């Protein structure tokens, strides 16, 4: 009976999903009944592959960049269900990130407090060339920064500003054992190694503008980042990068454009040359040169912001110098390999032998060979140099070309079964081709204008070649209309068979440029459920209700408050005046999973707090009006959540009211 019931239930579900999908795909198009029937069967097959039953978990986590949202969003795959949004470079009123006294320092930069950024590329940390589920590194494209997210807590743990960079697009690329996270600048700018200000004009681009590649060291145990050194490179635009694997592990590769070094109307000025360059840097050798003292010490000014795990307080450290390596002084450090003009992605296949360069304007995809590169270097088969950096002969490094792949090749990943998949921005498709002979074997349309794509582990030595996610730039008619702005769209494609099959569309947040995906088992078991109250060493933590209090220090009032289902202590406060700086240090006393408390106060020119169990967070409030002001818990925590509220009496300026506080039976202090 039970089996039969289950079967009937599943069949009914599939029909419902298929009917919905068929309706959508046929809306506005004439279609015969036969077509609908065929579509229904295909859609039903797709539905079974993405269906995750209620209460069941997804196979994989996917971390998508938020682009101009400055955040990272987390999805379950294959369902496409959104699990979380992690604020990184942008303030998030939902949980107070960037608004609370504890988190504000995370957004400090040499430009002051920067509450927004354009986050492009998430990259998972690695052990022995495989993603290990410990951290996620992401870049800020606008105000150059690299952040590390802790995947035990899904929180931003650290943000490192990158000096001598202007547009940190080519970032962040971890080496195979997280020795370094590497970040290249998109815009070249005048860089003076003595750290002096120079009055440079646009016309001096070729002489004065430089690029930089930053090598951020990662502590193996803690993940803590530190800018070890930078390599000063020719004044091109550095677009994307990827590290080698296996035999090419010591190298990292960068696509460049604007090798013409134009300073204006780059859409024309940066498209003059038939070829731009793939830059290859031997990072192991660079680290050796840096260790051996080949660096120049340059005055600099940049921020390093870190969250303390025990106090949950972020602090900023100002760094005042950076070590610089000059390629012309470091033989063997850097080479340039010609590639078709204006390339975007550079992707290294799982074996580490092939470097695939996708040129948006190119009609072919060149596949360069790492072993050929080494031979070409050895034979000194150079066709010239840029500032002492040898240019290798294209034909000597080339392994082959993928012919007629489609229009606008952009980014390639791999399935670990000998196939490569390249996104085609202009012709809106994903193209599958063989690494053995570079022949195209399959193509599938995507809707529309795909940017990057991701295969779980597709940038490691052992991809998990079951799914591919296409991240599309344009959505148009794929969903119900929502006015002029539509959600960007991801599409999940089954790549387990010979032919690619479209399984699912799902909307995404902001503009996902790139994503990473990893088996759930590498992250889920380590996920923190709550913070230990005992280990909470926040200096303003209040661990017992009996320790709650209100203290005045000049025009500052500090409220040491606790929250537990279902009351705030204290919940009646007086002795606050208009214009005071009131700091609510709220400790969530709960020691249970999924019981955050929120805290908000009427008229506050700030966000709310969302305090995790066992943690302390501080909200600043400067009352503007006299009167009785309500405050309450914003997170529906219990049946009596609506009762979790209180009042503060605000007296006019100059009216001396003694500080007093209470909750229920607890009498105000004398
Ligand atoms: Cu509550």
GROMACS .gro file of C-alpha atoms in nm, residues 185-630:
model
  446
  185UNK     CA    1   4.436   4.493  -1.099
  186UNK     CA    2   4.197   4.560  -1.384
  187UNK     CA    3   4.278   4.928  -1.426
  188UNK     CA    4   4.639   5.027  -1.447
  189UNK     CA    5   4.723   5.348  -1.266
  190UNK     CA    6   5.034   5.555  -1.198
  191UNK     CA    7   5.241   5.371  -0.938
  192UNK     CA    8   5.549   5.531  -0.791
  193UNK     CA    9   5.773   5.279  -0.618
  194UNK     CA   10   5.902   5.545  -0.378
  195UNK     CA   11   5.542   5.602  -0.278
  196UNK     CA   12   5.554   5.968  -0.387
  197UNK     CA   13   5.262   6.153  -0.542
  198UNK     CA   14   5.328   6.242  -0.904
  199UNK     CA   15   5.115   6.474  -1.114
  200UNK     CA   16   5.056   6.238  -1.408
  201UNK     CA   17   4.848   6.315  -1.717
  202UNK     CA   18   4.641   6.067  -1.920
  203UNK     CA   19   4.881   6.122  -2.213
  204UNK     CA   20   5.159   5.967  -2.003
  205UNK     CA   21   4.979   5.632  -1.982
  206UNK     CA   22   5.249   5.428  -2.157
  207UNK     CA   23   5.529   5.565  -1.940
  208UNK     CA   24   5.370   5.602  -1.602
  209UNK     CA   25   5.074   5.365  -1.568
  210UNK     CA   26   5.141   5.024  -1.416
  211UNK     CA   27   4.953   4.714  -1.316
  212UNK     CA   28   5.007   4.513  -1.001
  213UNK     CA   29   4.964   4.151  -0.902
  214UNK     CA   30   4.923   4.098  -0.528
  215UNK     CA   31   5.024   3.785  -0.341
  216UNK     CA   32   4.818   3.750  -0.025
  217UNK     CA   33   4.958   3.485   0.208
  218UNK     CA   34   4.704   3.261   0.384
  219UNK     CA   35   4.777   3.103   0.721
  220UNK     CA   36   4.723   2.728   0.681
  221UNK     CA   37   4.562   2.688   1.022
  222UNK     CA   38   4.360   3.002   1.075
  223UNK     CA   39   4.312   3.130   0.721
  224UNK     CA   40   4.441   3.473   0.825
  225UNK     CA   41   4.551   3.676   0.526
  226UNK     CA   42   4.854   3.899   0.490
  227UNK     CA   43   4.975   4.086   0.183
  228UNK     CA   44   5.319   3.931   0.132
  229UNK     CA   45   5.436   4.116  -0.181
  230UNK     CA   46   5.328   4.260  -0.514
  231UNK     CA   47   5.469   4.223  -0.863
  232UNK     CA   48   5.466   4.544  -1.063
  233UNK     CA   49   5.357   4.454  -1.417
  234UNK     CA   50   5.313   4.637  -1.752
  235UNK     CA   51   5.025   4.885  -1.766
  236UNK     CA   52   4.768   4.655  -1.927
  237UNK     CA   53   4.423   4.564  -1.795
  238UNK     CA   54   4.437   4.235  -1.602
  239UNK     CA   55   4.104   4.061  -1.641
  240UNK     CA   56   4.089   3.709  -1.503
  241UNK     CA   57   4.333   3.453  -1.367
  242UNK     CA   58   4.364   3.091  -1.265
  243UNK     CA   59   4.634   2.882  -1.108
  244UNK     CA   60   4.799   2.581  -1.265
  245UNK     CA   61   4.753   2.224  -1.145
  246UNK     CA   62   4.975   1.917  -1.135
  247UNK     CA   63   5.280   1.998  -1.353
  248UNK     CA   64   5.179   2.366  -1.377
  249UNK     CA   65   5.108   2.406  -1.002
  250UNK     CA   66   5.387   2.663  -0.956
  251UNK     CA   67   5.232   2.898  -1.212
  252UNK     CA   68   4.942   3.134  -1.226
  253UNK     CA   69   4.801   3.271  -1.551
  254UNK     CA   70   4.631   3.603  -1.623
  255UNK     CA   71   4.440   3.727  -1.924
  256UNK     CA   72   4.520   4.084  -2.022
  257UNK     CA   73   4.365   4.334  -2.258
  258UNK     CA   74   4.445   4.690  -2.357
  259UNK     CA   75   4.800   4.584  -2.432
  260UNK     CA   76   4.779   4.889  -2.663
  261UNK     CA   77   4.786   5.090  -2.338
  262UNK     CA   78   4.511   5.329  -2.444
  263UNK     CA   79   4.380   5.566  -2.180
  264UNK     CA   80   4.054   5.663  -2.350
  265UNK     CA   81   3.769   5.514  -2.557
  266UNK     CA   82   3.902   5.170  -2.477
  267UNK     CA   83   3.630   4.995  -2.678
  268UNK     CA   84   3.827   5.108  -2.983
  269UNK     CA   85   4.167   5.195  -2.836
  270UNK     CA   86   4.202   4.860  -2.659
  271UNK     CA   87   4.099   4.659  -2.967
  272UNK     CA   88   4.369   4.769  -3.211
  273UNK     CA   89   4.608   4.477  -3.170
  274UNK     CA   90   4.512   4.144  -3.319
  275UNK     CA   91   4.648   3.974  -3.011
  276UNK     CA   92   4.664   4.052  -2.639
  277UNK     CA   93   4.856   3.844  -2.386
  278UNK     CA   94   4.819   3.563  -2.144
  279UNK     CA   95   5.060   3.655  -1.865
  280UNK     CA   96   5.228   3.363  -1.687
  281UNK     CA   97   5.390   3.418  -1.348
  282UNK     CA   98   5.588   3.154  -1.162
  283UNK     CA   99   5.451   3.229  -0.814
  284UNK     CA  100   5.685   2.984  -0.639
  285UNK     CA  101   5.981   3.163  -0.791
  286UNK     CA  102   5.826   3.500  -0.702
  287UNK     CA  103   5.792   3.386  -0.339
  288UNK     CA  104   6.155   3.273  -0.346
  289UNK     CA  105   6.273   3.608  -0.484
  290UNK     CA  106   6.069   3.781  -0.211
  291UNK     CA  107   6.221   3.559   0.060
  292UNK     CA  108   6.569   3.626  -0.075
  293UNK     CA  109   6.519   4.001  -0.041
  294UNK     CA  110   6.475   4.099  -0.406
  295UNK     CA  111   6.185   4.321  -0.307
  296UNK     CA  112   6.169   4.699  -0.280
  297UNK     CA  113   5.992   4.833   0.023
  298UNK     CA  114   5.729   5.083  -0.082
  299UNK     CA  115   5.537   5.316   0.148
  300UNK     CA  116   5.165   5.237   0.125
  301UNK     CA  117   4.848   5.287   0.325
  302UNK     CA  118   4.578   5.021   0.342
  303UNK     CA  119   4.343   4.850   0.584
  304UNK     CA  120   4.327   4.498   0.715
  305UNK     CA  121   4.002   4.424   0.899
  306UNK     CA  122   3.946   4.111   1.101
  307UNK     CA  123   3.665   3.962   1.304
  308UNK     CA  124   3.767   3.813   1.639
  309UNK     CA  125   3.595   3.475   1.681
  310UNK     CA  126   3.563   3.501   2.059
  311UNK     CA  127   3.441   3.860   2.091
  312UNK     CA  128   3.267   3.887   1.754
  313UNK     CA  129   3.423   4.231   1.719
  314UNK     CA  130   3.592   4.343   1.398
  315UNK     CA  131   3.900   4.558   1.428
  316UNK     CA  132   4.105   4.743   1.168
  317UNK     CA  133   4.478   4.752   1.136
  318UNK     CA  134   4.643   5.010   0.914
  319UNK     CA  135   4.936   4.883   0.709
  320UNK     CA  136   5.200   5.126   0.598
  321UNK     CA  137   5.423   4.944   0.355
  322UNK     CA  138   5.428   4.682   0.087
  323UNK     CA  139   5.708   4.481  -0.071
  324UNK     CA  140   5.741   4.512  -0.449
  325UNK     CA  141   5.908   4.279  -0.699
  326UNK     CA  142   6.006   4.413  -1.042
  327UNK     CA  143   5.996   4.145  -1.315
  328UNK     CA  144   6.292   4.301  -1.497
  329UNK     CA  145   6.503   4.225  -1.188
  330UNK     CA  146   6.371   3.871  -1.150
  331UNK     CA  147   6.465   3.642  -1.441
  332UNK     CA  148   6.220   3.362  -1.515
  333UNK     CA  149   5.942   3.526  -1.313
  334UNK     CA  150   5.707   3.633  -1.590
  335UNK     CA  151   5.633   3.563  -1.957
  336UNK     CA  152   5.374   3.686  -2.206
  337UNK     CA  153   5.196   3.450  -2.444
  338UNK     CA  154   4.994   3.599  -2.733
  339UNK     CA  155   4.621   3.520  -2.740
  340UNK     CA  156   4.334   3.647  -2.960
  341UNK     CA  157   4.237   4.000  -2.861
  342UNK     CA  158   4.030   4.100  -2.557
  343UNK     CA  159   4.028   3.765  -2.379
  344UNK     CA  160   3.820   3.703  -2.069
  345UNK     CA  161   3.853   3.362  -1.905
  346UNK     CA  162   4.173   3.166  -1.858
  347UNK     CA  163   4.107   2.815  -1.737
  348UNK     CA  164   4.348   2.532  -1.675
  349UNK     CA  165   4.224   2.178  -1.740
  350UNK     CA  166   4.229   1.917  -1.458
  351UNK     CA  167   4.558   1.766  -1.581
  352UNK     CA  168   4.731   2.103  -1.564
  353UNK     CA  169   4.854   2.079  -1.925
  354UNK     CA  170   4.607   2.299  -2.114
  355UNK     CA  171   4.548   2.670  -2.067
  356UNK     CA  172   4.224   2.765  -2.238
  357UNK     CA  173   4.181   3.131  -2.323
  358UNK     CA  174   3.839   3.257  -2.418
  359UNK     CA  175   3.849   3.570  -2.631
  360UNK     CA  176   3.512   3.743  -2.641
  361UNK     CA  177   3.587   3.879  -2.989
  362UNK     CA  178   3.768   3.570  -3.123
  363UNK     CA  179   3.625   3.316  -3.365
  364UNK     CA  180   3.831   3.030  -3.222
  365UNK     CA  181   3.933   2.919  -2.873
  366UNK     CA  182   4.309   2.883  -2.845
  367UNK     CA  183   4.436   2.603  -2.626
  368UNK     CA  184   4.787   2.665  -2.504
  369UNK     CA  185   5.009   2.386  -2.378
  370UNK     CA  186   5.201   2.414  -2.055
  371UNK     CA  187   5.471   2.171  -2.168
  372UNK     CA  188   5.508   2.370  -2.493
  373UNK     CA  189   5.537   2.685  -2.284
  374UNK     CA  190   5.829   2.539  -2.089
  375UNK     CA  191   6.000   2.423  -2.411
  376UNK     CA  192   5.948   2.764  -2.573
  377UNK     CA  193   6.104   2.932  -2.271
  378UNK     CA  194   6.392   2.688  -2.274
  379UNK     CA  195   6.458   2.749  -2.645
  380UNK     CA  196   6.417   3.124  -2.594
  381UNK     CA  197   6.172   3.122  -2.885
  382UNK     CA  198   6.067   3.481  -2.818
  383UNK     CA  199   5.920   3.736  -3.057
  384UNK     CA  200   6.004   4.040  -2.848
  385UNK     CA  201   5.955   4.174  -2.499
  386UNK     CA  202   5.757   4.428  -2.298
  387UNK     CA  203   5.983   4.608  -2.050
  388UNK     CA  204   6.215   4.307  -2.036
  389UNK     CA  205   5.937   4.048  -2.008
  390UNK     CA  206   5.978   3.798  -2.296
  391UNK     CA  207   5.690   3.742  -2.540
  392UNK     CA  208   5.668   3.377  -2.643
  393UNK     CA  209   5.585   3.274  -3.000
  394UNK     CA  210   5.212   3.198  -3.024
  395UNK     CA  211   5.252   2.900  -3.256
  396UNK     CA  212   5.518   2.743  -3.035
  397UNK     CA  213   5.302   2.742  -2.723
  398UNK     CA  214   4.976   2.655  -2.895
  399UNK     CA  215   4.842   2.300  -2.860
  400UNK     CA  216   4.551   2.361  -3.092
  401UNK     CA  217   4.241   2.564  -3.154
  402UNK     CA  218   3.874   2.486  -3.103
  403UNK     CA  219   3.725   2.578  -3.440
  404UNK     CA  220   3.381   2.736  -3.479
  405UNK     CA  221   3.288   2.703  -3.115
  406UNK     CA  222   3.020   2.975  -3.124
  407UNK     CA  223   3.018   3.349  -3.073
  408UNK     CA  224   3.175   3.526  -2.779
  409UNK     CA  225   3.358   3.250  -2.591
  410UNK     CA  226   3.395   3.363  -2.233
  411UNK     CA  227   3.476   3.100  -1.974
  412UNK     CA  228   3.555   2.729  -1.966
  413UNK     CA  229   3.522   2.459  -1.701
  414UNK     CA  230   3.577   2.083  -1.708
  415UNK     CA  231   3.393   1.763  -1.614
  416UNK     CA  232   3.697   1.548  -1.534
  417UNK     CA  233   3.594   1.305  -1.809
  418UNK     CA  234   3.794   1.465  -2.087
  419UNK     CA  235   3.544   1.735  -2.178
  420UNK     CA  236   3.552   2.112  -2.160
  421UNK     CA  237   3.248   2.339  -2.154
  422UNK     CA  238   3.269   2.697  -2.275
  423UNK     CA  239   3.009   2.968  -2.229
  424UNK     CA  240   2.926   3.172  -2.539
  425UNK     CA  241   2.805   3.517  -2.448
  426UNK     CA  242   2.699   3.638  -2.793
  427UNK     CA  243   2.538   3.321  -2.925
  428UNK     CA  244   2.384   3.238  -2.582
  429UNK     CA  245   2.492   2.878  -2.556
  430UNK     CA  246   2.717   2.635  -2.374
  431UNK     CA  247   2.948   2.439  -2.599
  432UNK     CA  248   3.099   2.105  -2.506
  433UNK     CA  249   3.425   2.001  -2.667
  434UNK     CA  250   3.685   1.729  -2.624
  435UNK     CA  251   4.026   1.800  -2.474
  436UNK     CA  252   4.172   1.513  -2.676
  437UNK     CA  253   4.110   1.664  -3.022
  438UNK     CA  254   3.951   2.003  -2.949
  439UNK     CA  255   3.639   1.901  -3.146
  440UNK     CA  256   3.298   2.040  -3.053
  441UNK     CA  257   3.065   1.751  -2.963
  442UNK     CA  258   2.752   1.919  -2.825
  443UNK     CA  259   2.591   2.257  -2.771
  444UNK     CA  260   2.289   2.374  -2.576
  445UNK     CA  261   2.111   2.710  -2.587
  446UNK     CA  262   2.087   2.911  -2.263
  447UNK     CA  263   1.854   3.199  -2.184
  448UNK     CA  264   2.013   3.451  -2.237
  449UNK     CA  265   2.368   3.583  -2.278
  450UNK     CA  266   2.557   3.355  -2.046
  451UNK     CA  267   2.855   3.500  -1.860
  452UNK     CA  268   3.042   3.253  -1.647
  453UNK     CA  269   2.949   2.894  -1.588
  454UNK     CA  270   3.042   2.660  -1.306
  455UNK     CA  271   3.083   2.286  -1.270
  456UNK     CA  272   3.120   2.173  -0.908
  457UNK     CA  273   3.496   2.131  -0.866
  458UNK     CA  274   3.529   2.228  -1.233
  459UNK     CA  275   3.836   2.437  -1.157
  460UNK     CA  276   4.006   2.164  -0.949
  461UNK     CA  277   4.207   1.859  -1.050
  462UNK     CA  278   3.902   1.634  -0.999
  463UNK     CA  279   3.572   1.789  -1.107
  464UNK     CA  280   3.238   1.653  -0.999
  465UNK     CA  281   3.104   1.636  -1.351
  466UNK     CA  282   2.732   1.591  -1.297
  467UNK     CA  283   2.594   1.943  -1.325
  468UNK     CA  284   2.679   2.270  -1.488
  469UNK     CA  285   2.529   2.602  -1.386
  470UNK     CA  286   2.507   2.875  -1.647
  471UNK     CA  287   2.485   3.226  -1.505
  472UNK     CA  288   2.293   3.437  -1.751
  473UNK     CA  289   2.314   3.811  -1.781
  474UNK     CA  290   1.976   3.866  -1.941
  475UNK     CA  291   1.645   3.715  -1.827
  476UNK     CA  292   1.373   3.878  -2.044
  477UNK     CA  293   1.072   3.646  -2.068
  478UNK     CA  294   1.191   3.358  -1.848
  479UNK     CA  295   0.989   3.453  -1.540
  480UNK     CA  296   0.678   3.646  -1.455
  481UNK     CA  297   0.755   4.011  -1.528
  482UNK     CA  298   0.855   4.225  -1.230
  483UNK     CA  299   0.877   4.568  -1.390
  484UNK     CA  300   1.188   4.697  -1.564
  485UNK     CA  301   1.425   4.511  -1.335
  486UNK     CA  302   1.427   4.134  -1.358
  487UNK     CA  303   1.617   3.889  -1.141
  488UNK     CA  304   1.921   3.743  -1.311
  489UNK     CA  305   1.879   3.382  -1.401
  490UNK     CA  306   2.082   3.068  -1.347
  491UNK     CA  307   2.024   2.749  -1.540
  492UNK     CA  308   2.113   2.404  -1.419
  493UNK     CA  309   2.229   2.167  -1.690
  494UNK     CA  310   2.279   1.792  -1.659
  495UNK     CA  311   2.622   1.702  -1.802
  496UNK     CA  312   2.631   1.340  -1.684
  497UNK     CA  313   2.548   1.202  -2.030
  498UNK     CA  314   2.677   1.258  -2.382
  499UNK     CA  315   2.418   1.527  -2.450
  500UNK     CA  316   2.367   1.822  -2.218
  501UNK     CA  317   2.014   1.853  -2.079
  502UNK     CA  318   1.854   2.164  -1.934
  503UNK     CA  319   1.702   2.082  -1.595
  504UNK     CA  320   1.606   2.401  -1.416
  505UNK     CA  321   1.588   2.782  -1.423
  506UNK     CA  322   1.626   2.965  -1.095
  507UNK     CA  323   1.646   3.335  -1.014
  508UNK     CA  324   1.956   3.474  -0.843
  509UNK     CA  325   2.042   3.782  -0.640
  510UNK     CA  326   2.235   4.083  -0.771
  511UNK     CA  327   2.448   3.981  -1.065
  512UNK     CA  328   2.626   3.651  -1.021
  513UNK     CA  329   2.949   3.669  -1.217
  514UNK     CA  330   3.101   3.347  -1.101
  515UNK     CA  331   3.016   3.071  -0.856
  516UNK     CA  332   3.170   2.776  -0.683
  517UNK     CA  333   2.998   2.455  -0.587
  518UNK     CA  334   3.106   2.181  -0.350
  519UNK     CA  335   2.969   1.857  -0.206
  520UNK     CA  336   2.750   1.935   0.095
  521UNK     CA  337   2.942   1.680   0.305
  522UNK     CA  338   3.252   1.900   0.298
  523UNK     CA  339   3.071   2.185   0.475
  524UNK     CA  340   2.751   2.074   0.649
  525UNK     CA  341   2.905   1.861   0.928
  526UNK     CA  342   3.122   2.155   1.044
  527UNK     CA  343   2.846   2.412   1.051
  528UNK     CA  344   2.831   2.600   1.384
  529UNK     CA  345   2.488   2.578   1.549
  530UNK     CA  346   2.533   2.850   1.812
  531UNK     CA  347   2.809   3.039   1.989
  532UNK     CA  348   2.916   2.929   2.333
  533UNK     CA  349   2.797   3.186   2.587
  534UNK     CA  350   3.070   3.071   2.820
  535UNK     CA  351   3.337   3.147   2.560
  536UNK     CA  352   3.186   3.482   2.465
  537UNK     CA  353   3.462   3.729   2.554
  538UNK     CA  354   3.296   4.043   2.421
  539UNK     CA  355   3.392   4.313   2.675
  540UNK     CA  356   3.029   4.429   2.699
  541UNK     CA  357   2.873   4.082   2.718
  542UNK     CA  358   2.614   4.026   2.991
  543UNK     CA  359   2.591   3.658   3.069
  544UNK     CA  360   2.321   3.668   3.337
  545UNK     CA  361   2.006   3.875   3.371
  546UNK     CA  362   2.119   3.978   3.718
  547UNK     CA  363   2.419   4.154   3.559
  548UNK     CA  364   2.211   4.370   3.326
  549UNK     CA  365   2.245   4.743   3.389
  550UNK     CA  366   2.239   5.092   3.245
  551UNK     CA  367   2.539   5.321   3.292
  552UNK     CA  368   2.586   5.683   3.200
  553UNK     CA  369   2.933   5.817   3.104
  554UNK     CA  370   2.900   6.183   3.011
  555UNK     CA  371   2.661   6.197   2.716
  556UNK     CA  372   2.700   5.825   2.650
  557UNK     CA  373   2.453   5.576   2.794
  558UNK     CA  374   2.546   5.208   2.786
  559UNK     CA  375   2.266   4.955   2.817
  560UNK     CA  376   2.391   4.607   2.908
  561UNK     CA  377   2.093   4.404   2.795
  562UNK     CA  378   2.005   4.037   2.761
  563UNK     CA  379   1.754   3.865   2.535
  564UNK     CA  380   1.598   3.528   2.602
  565UNK     CA  381   1.256   3.387   2.511
  566UNK     CA  382   1.053   3.600   2.561
  567UNK     CA  383   1.181   3.917   2.723
  568UNK     CA  384   1.448   4.181   2.707
  569UNK     CA  385   1.623   4.274   3.031
  570UNK     CA  386   1.589   4.556   3.117
  571UNK     CA  387   1.269   4.645   2.936
  572UNK     CA  388   1.188   4.973   3.112
  573UNK     CA  389   1.467   5.229   3.095
  574UNK     CA  390   1.474   5.594   3.194
  575UNK     CA  391   1.736   5.861   3.235
  576UNK     CA  392   1.812   5.903   2.864
  577UNK     CA  393   1.810   6.251   2.707
  578UNK     CA  394   1.760   6.374   2.353
  579UNK     CA  395   2.101   6.383   2.182
  580UNK     CA  396   2.263   6.120   2.406
  581UNK     CA  397   2.463   5.844   2.242
  582UNK     CA  398   2.290   5.531   2.358
  583UNK     CA  399   2.466   5.197   2.305
  584UNK     CA  400   2.258   4.882   2.345
  585UNK     CA  401   2.497   4.592   2.411
  586UNK     CA  402   2.257   4.302   2.370
  587UNK     CA  403   2.362   3.947   2.458
  588UNK     CA  404   2.147   3.661   2.333
  589UNK     CA  405   2.146   3.413   2.625
  590UNK     CA  406   2.001   3.125   2.422
  591UNK     CA  407   2.215   2.814   2.377
  592UNK     CA  408   2.013   2.647   2.106
  593UNK     CA  409   2.029   2.626   1.726
  594UNK     CA  410   1.829   2.871   1.520
  595UNK     CA  411   1.714   3.103   1.800
  596UNK     CA  412   1.846   3.446   1.710
  597UNK     CA  413   1.682   3.750   1.867
  598UNK     CA  414   1.643   4.078   1.690
  599UNK     CA  415   1.655   4.422   1.846
  600UNK     CA  416   1.508   4.742   1.704
  601UNK     CA  417   1.413   5.080   1.843
  602UNK     CA  418   1.167   5.330   1.696
  603UNK     CA  419   1.311   5.610   1.485
  604UNK     CA  420   1.669   5.488   1.499
  605UNK     CA  421   1.881   5.619   1.210
  606UNK     CA  422   2.044   5.279   1.188
  607UNK     CA  423   1.947   4.918   1.120
  608UNK     CA  424   1.842   4.645   1.359
  609UNK     CA  425   2.056   4.393   1.542
  610UNK     CA  426   2.019   4.024   1.476
  611UNK     CA  427   2.204   3.853   1.758
  612UNK     CA  428   2.299   3.487   1.723
  613UNK     CA  429   2.261   3.262   2.027
  614UNK     CA  430   2.550   3.318   2.267
  615UNK     CA  431   2.671   3.636   2.093
  616UNK     CA  432   2.673   4.005   2.186
  617UNK     CA  433   2.598   4.287   1.941
  618UNK     CA  434   2.581   4.663   1.988
  619UNK     CA  435   2.337   4.908   1.832
  620UNK     CA  436   2.398   5.282   1.852
  621UNK     CA  437   2.100   5.516   1.889
  622UNK     CA  438   2.090   5.892   1.921
  623UNK     CA  439   1.733   5.981   2.028
  624UNK     CA  440   1.596   6.280   1.838
  625UNK     CA  441   1.269   6.342   2.026
  626UNK     CA  442   1.155   6.332   2.386
  627UNK     CA  443   0.886   6.082   2.480
  628UNK     CA  444   0.826   5.714   2.535
  629UNK     CA  445   1.002   5.506   2.271
  630UNK     CA  446   0.926   5.140   2.210
   0.00000   0.00000   0.00000
